Amino acid sequence: MFPIVSNDLIAPNLHRLVIQAPRVARARRPGQFVIVHADKQAERIPLTIADADIGQGTVTLFVQAVGYSTCRLVALPAGTSLRDLAGPLGRPTEIACWGRVACIGGGVGTAVLYPLAKALAEVGNQVITIIGGRSADLIILADELAEFSAEVLIATEDGSRGKQGFVTHVLQGLIADPRSVPQAVYAVGPVPMMKAVTDMTRPHHIRTIVSLNPIMIDGTGMCGGCRVMVGGELKFACVDGPEFDGHLVDFDLLADRLSTYRDEECRMLQRLPEKQRPAARKR
Ligand code: NAD
Ligand code: FES
């Protein structure tokens, strides 16, 4: 069993969970994830390890309550335990010294971006962080990212914080100026965002790494649930990724596969008690 040390709501439908898992805390590298199994009947949920505290023996996970299983997971209070937490899984991020790196987080993808950006800064990169959300209350980890970023640039769709628009509007400004153009870009967030980022960097030949979040089941390369096409080749995100060269990813196929179970997910949500269902999105 894996005790839940704390469970805090940090933005609408977004929880920060700190879990006691000393072995995973010691072994994990930036970019890796775990598969969480809340109880015997629960679905397996892949979650990026956003941070770890080796001294305390804990890992930090961010969970967006969007479906039946994630809503049940975030309803577990501190003091209860998860049945299983398997990991660390996936390949760690390849951390290189690029010079200036733009790290881009869209919405809850910012939680996945955080450990990558931190590791890139630790090896001496100048990290320009761009984070975006629909509104100011959905901007997460800005202060934490500011601790090691040269700059944190914010974009909100309603203009309630930072520049009005998408993260790509901010990236466009960086690329347009020879003094700020990045040598590499790391992007994590919704599929349309990652696609838009790669479309923007491709003509400038800027190396762009994305973190993919397909449906996962076993997390060990056995089930094929997480298959993605990268450079015309079949890859399993759980063992070959989750990070890939964004210019080679077939994002349309990924978006299509992510919507496979949408109707079933909607039906399952109706089974939850009203108070456990996610708050309605503003957009
Ligand atoms: P969201 O839809 O509110 O978007 C967040 C921000 O991303 C937007 O404010 C905007 O700045 C940017 N964005 C979105 N669409 C864009 C587009 N077409 N062009 C340019 N920029 C765009 O995101 P959310 O609700 O916070 O996040 C949920 C999504 O993130 C889900 O689809 C989830 O699967 C995905 N996600 C991905 C990962 C990953 O590892 N890639 C991790 C967690 C969540
Ligand atoms: Fe089963 Fe990747 S989750 S192969």
XYZ file of C-alpha atoms and ligand atoms in Angstrom:
331
model
C 0.000 0.000 0.000
C 1.126 3.572 -0.747
C -0.080 6.145 1.816
C -1.412 9.496 0.588
C 0.484 12.134 2.590
C -1.467 15.106 1.213
C -4.093 15.858 -1.402
C -4.620 19.542 -2.287
C -6.887 21.158 -4.852
C -4.565 23.668 -6.578
C -6.781 24.740 -9.516
C -10.304 23.811 -10.683
C -10.371 19.981 -11.044
C -6.598 19.736 -10.492
C -5.139 18.048 -7.407
C -1.566 17.755 -6.132
C -1.055 14.388 -4.438
C 2.023 13.579 -2.351
C 2.425 9.824 -1.980
C 4.750 7.794 0.211
C 6.797 5.685 -2.215
C 10.460 5.689 -1.114
C 11.807 3.289 -3.718
C 10.200 5.189 -6.600
C 11.377 8.521 -5.133
C 14.968 7.242 -5.138
C 14.902 5.659 -8.599
C 12.937 8.146 -10.683
C 14.463 10.433 -13.321
C 12.829 13.499 -14.929
C 10.315 12.538 -17.619
C 9.318 9.210 -16.039
C 5.856 8.234 -14.865
C 4.047 5.789 -12.595
C 0.854 3.768 -13.020
C -1.487 4.198 -10.106
C -4.097 1.692 -9.034
C -6.325 3.219 -6.350
C -8.194 0.060 -5.331
C -8.989 -3.457 -6.533
C -11.697 -2.364 -9.004
C -9.976 0.830 -10.155
C -8.628 1.547 -13.620
C -4.862 1.916 -13.983
C -3.929 5.589 -14.388
C -0.555 6.744 -15.804
C 0.753 9.891 -14.072
C 4.026 11.762 -14.564
C 6.235 12.037 -11.487
C 6.312 15.816 -11.150
C 8.738 15.825 -8.237
C 10.290 13.572 -5.605
C 11.707 14.049 -2.126
C 14.234 11.320 -1.399
C 14.576 12.380 2.274
C 10.825 12.147 2.885
C 10.457 9.144 0.549
C 7.624 10.823 -1.377
C 6.614 11.503 -4.978
C 4.396 14.339 -6.174
C 1.701 13.669 -8.767
C -0.784 16.056 -10.364
C -4.171 14.584 -11.200
C -6.744 16.313 -13.384
C -10.203 15.035 -12.471
C -11.771 14.490 -15.874
C -13.214 10.973 -15.900
C -14.663 8.318 -13.611
C -11.318 6.964 -12.366
C -9.501 10.269 -11.921
C -12.524 11.723 -10.038
C -12.483 8.745 -7.674
C -8.713 9.051 -7.218
C -8.803 12.729 -6.220
C -11.661 12.016 -3.790
C -9.247 9.957 -1.633
C -8.216 12.044 1.384
C -4.780 12.251 3.012
C -4.316 9.341 5.405
C -5.810 6.766 3.035
C -3.662 4.638 0.715
C -3.343 3.637 -2.931
C -3.379 -0.081 -3.603
C -0.483 0.122 -6.054
C 1.933 2.591 -7.586
C 4.145 0.964 -10.227
C 7.242 2.649 -11.537
C 9.266 4.533 -12.409
C 8.233 3.756 -16.013
C 9.210 5.171 -19.400
C 12.492 6.556 -20.631
C 13.921 9.512 -18.740
C 14.199 12.829 -20.586
C 17.412 13.206 -22.579
C 18.891 16.241 -20.887
C 21.307 18.117 -23.142
C 22.980 21.509 -23.047
C 21.215 23.344 -25.831
C 21.915 26.914 -24.730
C 18.542 28.655 -24.752
C 15.554 26.332 -24.365
C 11.863 27.225 -24.490
C 9.834 24.996 -22.150
C 6.132 25.216 -22.965
C 3.319 23.943 -20.757
C -0.342 24.000 -21.787
C -2.788 23.800 -18.873
C -2.242 20.703 -16.754
C 0.645 19.708 -19.058
C 2.656 22.289 -17.061
C 2.896 19.727 -14.236
C 4.566 17.278 -16.631
C 6.834 20.038 -17.930
C 8.080 21.060 -14.468
C 10.622 18.243 -13.834
C 11.957 18.500 -17.413
C 12.433 22.264 -17.199
C 14.126 21.937 -13.800
C 16.549 19.275 -15.094
C 17.353 21.385 -18.189
C 18.137 24.402 -15.985
C 20.307 22.285 -13.662
C 22.709 21.400 -16.510
C 23.136 25.070 -17.420
C 20.515 25.791 -20.086
C 18.886 29.212 -20.135
C 15.262 28.148 -19.672
C 12.531 30.421 -20.991
C 9.270 28.988 -19.684
C 5.941 29.657 -21.389
C 2.781 28.499 -19.643
C -0.809 28.886 -20.740
C -4.336 28.250 -19.591
C -7.885 29.287 -20.309
C -7.853 31.774 -17.417
C -5.654 32.956 -14.516
C -6.994 30.352 -12.072
C -5.785 27.574 -14.407
C -2.184 28.812 -14.501
C -0.189 26.452 -12.308
C 3.372 26.277 -10.923
C 4.371 29.779 -12.125
C 6.261 30.550 -8.875
C 7.945 27.137 -8.754
C 9.077 27.442 -12.398
C 10.342 30.993 -11.760
C 12.867 29.603 -9.238
C 15.076 28.273 -12.043
C 13.740 29.872 -15.268
C 15.376 32.941 -16.779
C 11.821 34.114 -17.549
C 8.292 32.797 -17.093
C 5.942 34.083 -19.787
C 2.221 33.542 -19.287
C -0.654 33.431 -21.780
C -4.325 33.148 -20.919
C -7.112 32.813 -23.426
C -9.320 35.352 -21.640
C -6.428 37.746 -20.962
C -6.888 37.538 -17.166
C -3.126 36.983 -16.677
C -0.151 37.646 -18.971
C -0.590 37.928 -22.722
C -4.025 37.212 -24.171
C -4.021 34.135 -26.416
C -2.339 30.744 -26.682
C 1.183 29.748 -25.642
C 2.016 29.649 -29.348
C 1.451 33.413 -29.597
C 4.233 33.885 -27.038
C 6.492 31.358 -28.781
C 5.992 33.205 -32.074
C 7.425 36.343 -30.438
C 10.508 34.460 -29.191
C 11.191 32.895 -32.575
C 10.745 36.188 -34.434
C 13.572 37.875 -32.498
C 17.115 36.597 -33.211
C 18.117 37.570 -29.634
C 15.542 35.216 -28.088
C 15.139 32.402 -30.611
C 15.539 29.090 -28.732
C 17.920 26.309 -29.783
C 15.419 23.688 -28.564
C 11.781 23.537 -27.487
C 10.090 21.143 -25.040
C 6.287 21.179 -25.213
C 3.748 19.377 -23.035
C -0.003 19.850 -23.109
C -3.118 19.122 -25.165
C -2.482 17.433 -28.525
C -3.604 20.459 -30.617
C -1.130 22.611 -28.667
C 1.810 20.269 -29.238
C 0.899 20.009 -32.920
C 0.702 23.809 -33.229
C 4.109 24.189 -31.532
C 5.772 21.694 -33.882
C 4.182 23.351 -36.925
C 5.691 26.634 -35.740
C 9.235 25.343 -35.055
C 9.545 23.026 -38.090
C 10.296 25.762 -40.687
C 13.034 27.100 -38.367
C 14.586 23.646 -37.825
C 14.337 24.046 -34.042
C 14.587 20.662 -32.321
C 11.221 20.126 -30.594
C 10.528 17.449 -28.013
C 6.986 16.609 -26.951
C 5.634 14.364 -24.190
C 2.773 12.170 -25.389
C -0.142 10.976 -23.278
C -1.927 8.199 -25.193
C -4.216 5.689 -23.488
C -2.074 3.318 -21.400
C -2.952 0.020 -19.766
C -0.001 -2.083 -18.571
C 2.768 0.494 -19.050
C 5.300 -2.210 -19.944
C 5.075 -2.527 -23.747
C 2.852 -5.653 -23.648
C -0.696 -4.472 -24.449
C -0.161 -2.065 -27.356
C -2.686 0.393 -25.906
C -0.268 3.316 -26.062
C 0.836 2.875 -29.676
C 1.722 6.017 -31.586
C 3.229 6.635 -35.014
C 6.532 8.491 -34.998
C 8.439 9.014 -38.256
C 6.241 6.373 -39.912
C 7.191 3.757 -37.297
C 5.000 2.196 -34.638
C 6.194 3.133 -31.143
C 4.877 2.346 -27.673
C 4.847 5.544 -25.609
C 5.262 3.646 -22.324
C 8.606 2.083 -23.211
C 9.870 4.063 -26.238
C 8.686 7.419 -24.800
C 6.775 9.247 -23.505
C 9.001 11.907 -25.126
C 9.527 11.980 -28.880
C 10.791 14.259 -31.637
C 7.667 16.353 -32.174
C 8.373 16.901 -35.878
C 7.922 13.170 -36.487
C 4.745 12.531 -34.457
C 1.424 11.765 -36.167
C -0.717 14.000 -33.941
C -3.943 13.442 -35.899
C -3.770 9.694 -35.242
C -2.991 10.327 -31.562
C -5.995 12.673 -31.226
C -8.206 10.108 -32.938
C -7.071 7.274 -30.641
C -7.532 9.425 -27.537
C -11.201 9.880 -28.402
C -11.885 6.135 -28.874
C -13.663 5.660 -25.525
C -15.269 9.107 -25.197
C -18.869 7.805 -25.103
C -18.040 5.125 -22.497
C -16.165 7.730 -20.416
C -19.238 10.031 -20.445
C -21.520 7.150 -19.417
C -19.184 6.144 -16.549
C -19.087 9.736 -15.257
C -22.863 9.619 -14.737
C -22.332 6.778 -12.230
C -20.411 9.052 -9.882
C -22.174 10.890 -7.067
C -22.852 14.501 -8.143
C -20.288 15.950 -5.721
C -17.453 13.831 -7.156
C -18.014 14.915 -10.775
C -15.619 17.468 -12.343
C -16.624 21.143 -12.358
C -17.841 22.310 -15.791
C -15.140 23.812 -18.044
C -15.439 27.537 -18.705
C -14.832 27.282 -22.450
P -6.555 23.414 -22.304
O -7.349 22.805 -23.382
O -7.216 24.324 -21.352
O -5.322 24.193 -22.982
C -4.289 24.769 -22.196
C -3.507 25.728 -23.022
O -2.852 25.031 -24.090
C -4.311 26.797 -23.733
O -4.682 27.851 -22.875
C -3.345 27.241 -24.818
O -2.331 28.108 -24.356
C -2.715 25.907 -25.209
N -3.451 25.364 -26.362
C -4.563 24.586 -26.366
N -4.958 24.340 -27.632
C -4.081 24.979 -28.440
C -3.940 25.114 -29.857
N -4.802 24.545 -30.717
N -2.923 25.865 -30.337
C -2.031 26.445 -29.495
N -2.101 26.357 -28.151
C -3.111 25.638 -27.632
O -5.778 22.276 -21.506
P -6.152 21.564 -20.121
O -7.622 21.336 -20.029
O -5.484 22.177 -18.970
O -5.388 20.206 -20.353
C -6.032 19.076 -20.700
C -5.331 18.429 -21.878
O -3.928 18.260 -21.647
C -5.910 17.083 -22.125
O -6.092 16.950 -23.506
C -4.843 16.154 -21.604
O -4.890 14.922 -22.243
C -3.600 16.929 -21.938
N -2.432 16.524 -21.134
C -1.320 16.153 -21.796
C -0.221 15.720 -21.098
C 0.992 15.250 -21.841
O 1.805 14.561 -21.265
N 1.125 15.613 -23.107
C -0.231 15.684 -19.720
C -1.376 16.112 -19.056
C -2.476 16.530 -19.794
Fe 0.611 -1.232 -22.905
Fe 2.242 0.769 -23.544
S 0.626 0.790 -22.133
S 2.107 -1.187 -24.461
